[in-house]
CSV table of C-alpha atoms in Angstrom, one decimal:
chain,number,residue,atom,x,y,z
A,453,MET,CA,0.0,0.0,0.0
A,454,ARG,CA,1.3,3.4,-0.8
A,455,PRO,CA,2.0,5.8,2.1
A,456,ASP,CA,-0.4,8.4,0.9
A,457,ARG,CA,-3.3,5.8,1.1
A,458,MET,CA,-3.4,5.1,4.7
A,459,ARG,CA,-6.5,3.4,6.1
A,460,THR,CA,-7.9,4.2,9.4
A,461,SER,CA,-10.3,2.1,11.4
A,462,VAL,CA,-12.6,3.0,14.2
A,463,ARG,CA,-13.4,0.5,16.8
A,464,MET,CA,-17.1,0.2,17.5
A,465,GLY,CA,-17.8,-0.9,21.0
A,466,PRO,CA,-20.8,-0.8,23.2
A,467,ARG,CA,-22.3,2.6,23.7
A,468,PRO,CA,-21.7,4.3,27.1
A,469,TRP,CA,-24.2,3.4,29.8
A,470,LYS,CA,-26.6,6.3,30.3
A,471,PRO,CA,-29.2,5.4,32.9
A,472,ALA,CA,-31.3,8.5,32.2
A,473,ALA,CA,-31.7,7.6,28.5
A,474,GLU,CA,-32.4,4.0,29.5
A,475,LEU,CA,-35.0,5.3,32.0
A,476,ASP,CA,-36.8,7.3,29.3
A,477,ALA,CA,-36.9,4.2,27.1
A,478,ALA,CA,-38.2,2.0,29.9
A,479,LEU,CA,-40.9,4.5,30.6
A,480,ASP,CA,-41.8,4.7,26.9
A,481,ARG,CA,-42.1,0.9,26.8
A,482,GLY,CA,-44.1,0.8,30.0
A,483,ASP,CA,-41.5,-1.4,31.8
A,484,LEU,CA,-42.3,-0.2,35.3
A,485,ARG,CA,-40.1,-2.4,37.4
A,486,TYR,CA,-37.0,-1.7,35.3
A,487,ALA,CA,-37.8,2.0,35.2
A,488,ILE,CA,-37.9,2.0,39.0
A,489,SER,CA,-34.4,0.4,39.2
A,490,LEU,CA,-33.1,2.9,36.6
A,491,ALA,CA,-34.6,5.9,38.5
A,492,GLU,CA,-32.6,4.8,41.5
A,493,GLU,CA,-29.4,4.7,39.4
A,494,VAL,CA,-30.2,8.1,38.0
A,495,ARG,CA,-30.7,9.4,41.5
A,496,ILE,CA,-27.3,8.0,42.6
A,497,GLU,CA,-25.5,9.3,39.5
A,498,ARG,CA,-26.9,12.8,39.8
A,499,GLY,CA,-27.0,13.0,43.6
A,500,LYS,CA,-30.6,14.1,43.6
A,501,PRO,CA,-34.0,12.7,42.8
A,502,ILE,CA,-35.3,12.4,39.3
A,503,ASP,CA,-37.0,15.5,37.9
A,504,LEU,CA,-40.7,16.0,38.6
A,505,GLU,CA,-41.7,15.5,34.9
A,506,THR,CA,-40.0,12.1,34.9
A,507,ALA,CA,-41.6,11.2,38.2
A,508,LEU,CA,-44.9,12.2,36.8
A,509,ARG,CA,-44.4,9.8,33.9
A,510,PHE,CA,-44.3,7.0,36.5
A,511,LEU,CA,-47.8,7.7,37.8
A,512,ALA,CA,-49.7,6.6,34.7
A,513,LEU,CA,-47.7,3.3,34.7
A,514,ILE,CA,-48.3,2.8,38.4
A,515,ALA,CA,-52.0,3.4,37.9
A,516,ARG,CA,-52.1,0.7,35.2
A,517,GLU,CA,-49.6,-1.8,36.5
A,518,SER,CA,-49.9,-1.5,40.3
A,519,PRO,CA,-53.1,0.3,41.2
A,520,ARG,CA,-52.8,-0.5,44.9
A,521,GLU,CA,-49.6,1.5,45.1
A,522,PHE,CA,-51.0,4.5,43.1
A,523,ASP,CA,-52.2,6.6,46.0
A,524,ALA,CA,-48.9,6.4,47.9
A,525,TRP,CA,-47.0,7.4,44.7
A,526,ALA,CA,-49.4,10.1,43.8
A,527,VAL,CA,-49.3,11.7,47.2
A,528,ARG,CA,-45.5,11.6,47.3
A,529,TRP,CA,-45.4,13.3,43.9
A,530,LEU,CA,-47.9,15.9,45.0
A,531,VAL,CA,-46.0,16.7,48.2
A,532,ARG,CA,-42.8,17.1,46.1
A,533,TRP,CA,-44.6,19.2,43.5
A,534,LEU,CA,-46.0,21.5,46.3
A,535,THR,CA,-42.5,22.0,47.8
A,536,GLU,CA,-40.8,22.6,44.5
A,537,THR,CA,-43.4,24.7,42.7
A,538,PRO,CA,-44.8,28.1,43.8
A,539,ALA,CA,-48.5,27.1,43.5
A,540,THR,CA,-51.7,28.6,44.6
A,541,ILE,CA,-54.3,26.7,46.6
A,542,GLU,CA,-56.5,26.6,43.4
A,543,GLN,CA,-53.6,25.1,41.4
A,544,ALA,CA,-52.9,22.5,44.1
A,545,ALA,CA,-56.6,21.5,44.3
A,546,GLU,CA,-56.7,21.2,40.5
A,547,VAL,CA,-53.5,19.0,40.4
A,548,ALA,CA,-54.8,16.9,43.3
A,549,ALA,CA,-58.1,16.3,41.6
A,550,SER,CA,-56.3,15.4,38.3
A,551,LEU,CA,-54.1,13.0,40.2
A,552,ALA,CA,-57.3,11.4,41.7
A,553,ASP,CA,-58.7,11.1,38.2
A,554,LEU,CA,-55.6,9.7,36.6
A,555,PRO,CA,-56.2,5.9,37.1
A,556,ALA,CA,-59.5,6.2,35.2
A,557,GLU,CA,-58.5,9.1,32.9
A,558,PRO,CA,-54.9,8.9,31.6
A,559,THR,CA,-55.5,12.3,29.9
A,560,ALA,CA,-55.4,13.9,33.3
A,561,LEU,CA,-51.6,13.9,32.9
A,562,ASP,CA,-52.1,16.8,30.4
A,563,THR,CA,-54.0,18.8,33.0
A,564,ILE,CA,-51.2,18.1,35.6
A,565,ARG,CA,-48.5,19.2,33.2
A,566,GLN,CA,-50.3,22.4,32.3
A,567,ALA,CA,-50.6,23.3,36.0
A,568,SER,CA,-47.0,22.5,36.6
């Protein structure tokens, strides 16, 4: 081979592990238990809890996959939302009502997002 025709090669290995990206994918797929594990990894990696929007994405899955746990998850999310968001009592009541409706009305997530 001539010196001016050097070939280069790029090694293709596994992609870097990104728990946050994996968490989004698990939530999109509806894989609740795996998403819970990944949320813990994200929390450890970042040194803080997952953001409220990501936590909200869990609620629709919990309502569908584990309805007995829904109230506890929804109340924890609401408390966190109230501490992190400057909300009026009217907004808090609207969000709480939407959370209560969520198991029967998945579109209630839109109302919650608008109030957030």
